[in-house]
Amino acid sequence: VVLNNLKVHSLSITWALPPQEQYYRVKPLHYISWLVGHEGKGSVLSFLRKKFWALALYGGNGETGFEQNSTYSIFSISVTLTDEGYKHFYEVAHVVFQYVKMLQKRGPDKRIWEEIQKIEANEFHYQEQTDPVDYVESLCENMQLFQKEDFLTGDQLLFEYKPEIIADALNQLSPQRANLVLLSAANEGQCHLKERWFGTQYSVEDIDKYWSDLWASDFELNQDLHLPEENKYIATDFALKVADCPETEYPVKTLSTQQGCLWYRKDDKFKIPKGYVRFHLISPLIQQSAENIVLFDTFVNILSHNLGEPAYEADVAQLEYKLVAGEHGLVIRVKGFNHKLPLLFQLIIDYLSDFSFTPAVFEMITEQLKKTYFNILIKPETLAKDVRLLILEHGRWSMIDKYQTLMNGLSIESLSSFVKAFKSQLFVEGLVQGNFTSREAKDFLNYVVQKLQFAPLAHPCPVQFRVVDLPNTHLLCKVKTLNKGDANSELGVYWPLPSEPCFDFLRTKQTLGYHVYPTCRNTSGILGFSVTVATQATKYNSELVDRKIEEFLSCFEEKIKHLTEDAFNTQVTALIKLKECEDSHLGEEVDRNWNEVVTQQYLFDRLAREIEALKSVTKSDLVTWFQAHRSNKKKVLSVHVVGYGKHEGDSEVTAVSEVQNSSSGEIPHLIFLPPSSLMTNVTSIKDIKAYTSTLNVLPYHKILK
């Protein structure tokens, strides 16, 4: 039993087997993990989900030196439990043992092994280019493990079906040989031992006698557990399509109606039988209230839950999908072999169209969402991001608003009403790229429109927020971390900054924090730069770190002033070459194009324009620009999420509620801290909504030049 501070429960079941590495041509552990980790009908996870005991399950061997070596091979199964699952963790373990026993009694199945072999072969033969360094590293490792003829393929392909080897590994997985680890914050008070390196609290207990006796006997099998059916999503047609329209360098709009539009580009570079399909279902309903955002998150999570079982066969056949609850709409992303990709996309739209849920599923998902929101709030880095965007973006709802809404309770009726309203009026925008004809691409949008039967939006819906116009001063928003006792602080100062000198000054020389990184930010069309430092209140005061960032800026200003023309040109040339790097796989091009679609900017040649702009930039331009942003009219926003420690004077600070106590039901709130004498020339924000309500709001802005 292990104590965990995060609000999650998990059960890990682990076996130590004789070394299996020598059987790489058969891959017995891969075969077993494929079945144990299956999420389709008849699987362990399918059964546990119906009981509302589990959210996820992972099984297998990580093939690291710790998990697989010449002494032993580890096989582990990890189950993410619900609150109910935590209460019934012995029953959860029993279901796992019943499934393993079923596999042992049935013996290895040649059809399933050959399906796995076919899927892995498809992925290997049509894999996209990987990073050369990673590939060389992997190849060097393979050379230590496999025969010469298998250096390139031994880690991925299945070569020989030998049921006796698989059966031998399966028979090692008995309950008596298993080690169970139960990890949860609910274990507080039960863990009296402490691990020496990281101080993790744990306890060691015997298995309950009832269960140890049952598992030692010839216990009954579970009739709901069985092998998966034949997989209909495995691709067999890998022919490259003949173009049915003129080829273009960038996506073109091939379909446009009041209900939506479609962007399309046929792949003519990578020439692989794969495709990418992305759709954005836009609705103004989402941002109307914090409750609507929470209802939308709940809806998308339930939809993903509903798809878990029927879409799993597609997932194992190397077809990938993801549903994202975006700021302004539902994002649907699918990719993989184009032969069967339409089947997966249609499945998702069918489940969206016929969306339904039970009260038990509603309860399970909302409870899990509470934990998700909570874990975001107690992490300094994610709380800092939330505070920053709450200040900058007009009309944004905070994570605390959402958490409070969820804790106050949602009704099943409100979710049903929201989903009905969401599906009734939409604007759907899609991008299809890869091995599809333009006619096939149009079929995706047409299927969405025909299946959902929605009305067009009465007015166009913006897909970004408006940004407030910050005053020409240094703003400071300093709040206490919501995780009592956490010494970690997160500090963000928004400023134009280059990376390597920043890291060298703040991390290497000043040793202010391990994580030091500058970032160029595009906040709803408004450009800005930030430098973020993760430090600890037991070592440094956040305002001291802020001053050190300002000190670096002064040093850097002098550095660029004295930069030689040759040195400047070298930097510019290096940046141009970086932007001119060829895409290593189709997904990189798709990501770039999708960003233009989802932000409705459609500047698909943005990269080429940036390269041309760089060619005309001079050192004088840079110095003038930098000094303008260092003048008295500069706009700077510092966000500090302050940890607990002696350098932050916690004896003088009101302690935050014990938000780590999951049973308390406490709603966390931000505690705003005043600036100290270290930062006197700043404007302190003590109430975000009150302060930002006094500021002007900039128009919607897109970067198109």
Short mmCIF file of C-alpha atoms in Angstrom, two decimals, residues 1-4 8-13 86 89 179-187 202-203:
data_model
loop_
_atom_site.label_atom_id
_atom_site.label_comp_id
_atom_site.label_asym_id
_atom_site.label_seq_id
_atom_site.Cartn_x
_atom_site.Cartn_y
_atom_site.Cartn_z
CA VAL A 1 0.00 0.00 0.00
CA VAL A 2 1.48 3.35 -1.09
CA LEU A 3 0.40 6.91 -0.21
CA ASN A 4 0.02 9.23 -3.21
CA VAL A 8 -5.93 9.15 -8.18
CA HIS A 9 -6.22 5.48 -7.29
CA SER A 10 -4.30 2.73 -9.04
CA LEU A 11 -3.69 -0.98 -8.58
CA SER A 12 -0.55 -2.58 -10.01
CA ILE A 13 -0.14 -6.35 -10.28
CA TYR A 86 -10.65 1.50 -4.88
CA PHE A 89 -9.63 -3.49 -5.31
CA ASN A 179 2.81 -8.63 -6.13
CA LEU A 180 -0.03 -6.13 -5.58
CA VAL A 181 0.59 -2.39 -5.10
CA LEU A 182 -2.35 -0.14 -4.17
CA LEU A 183 -1.56 3.53 -4.65
CA SER A 184 -3.93 6.25 -3.40
CA ALA A 185 -4.19 9.46 -1.38
CA ALA A 186 -6.92 7.63 0.54
CA ASN A 187 -4.19 5.46 2.10
CA TYR A 202 4.03 2.88 2.27
CA SER A 203 3.07 -0.26 4.17
#
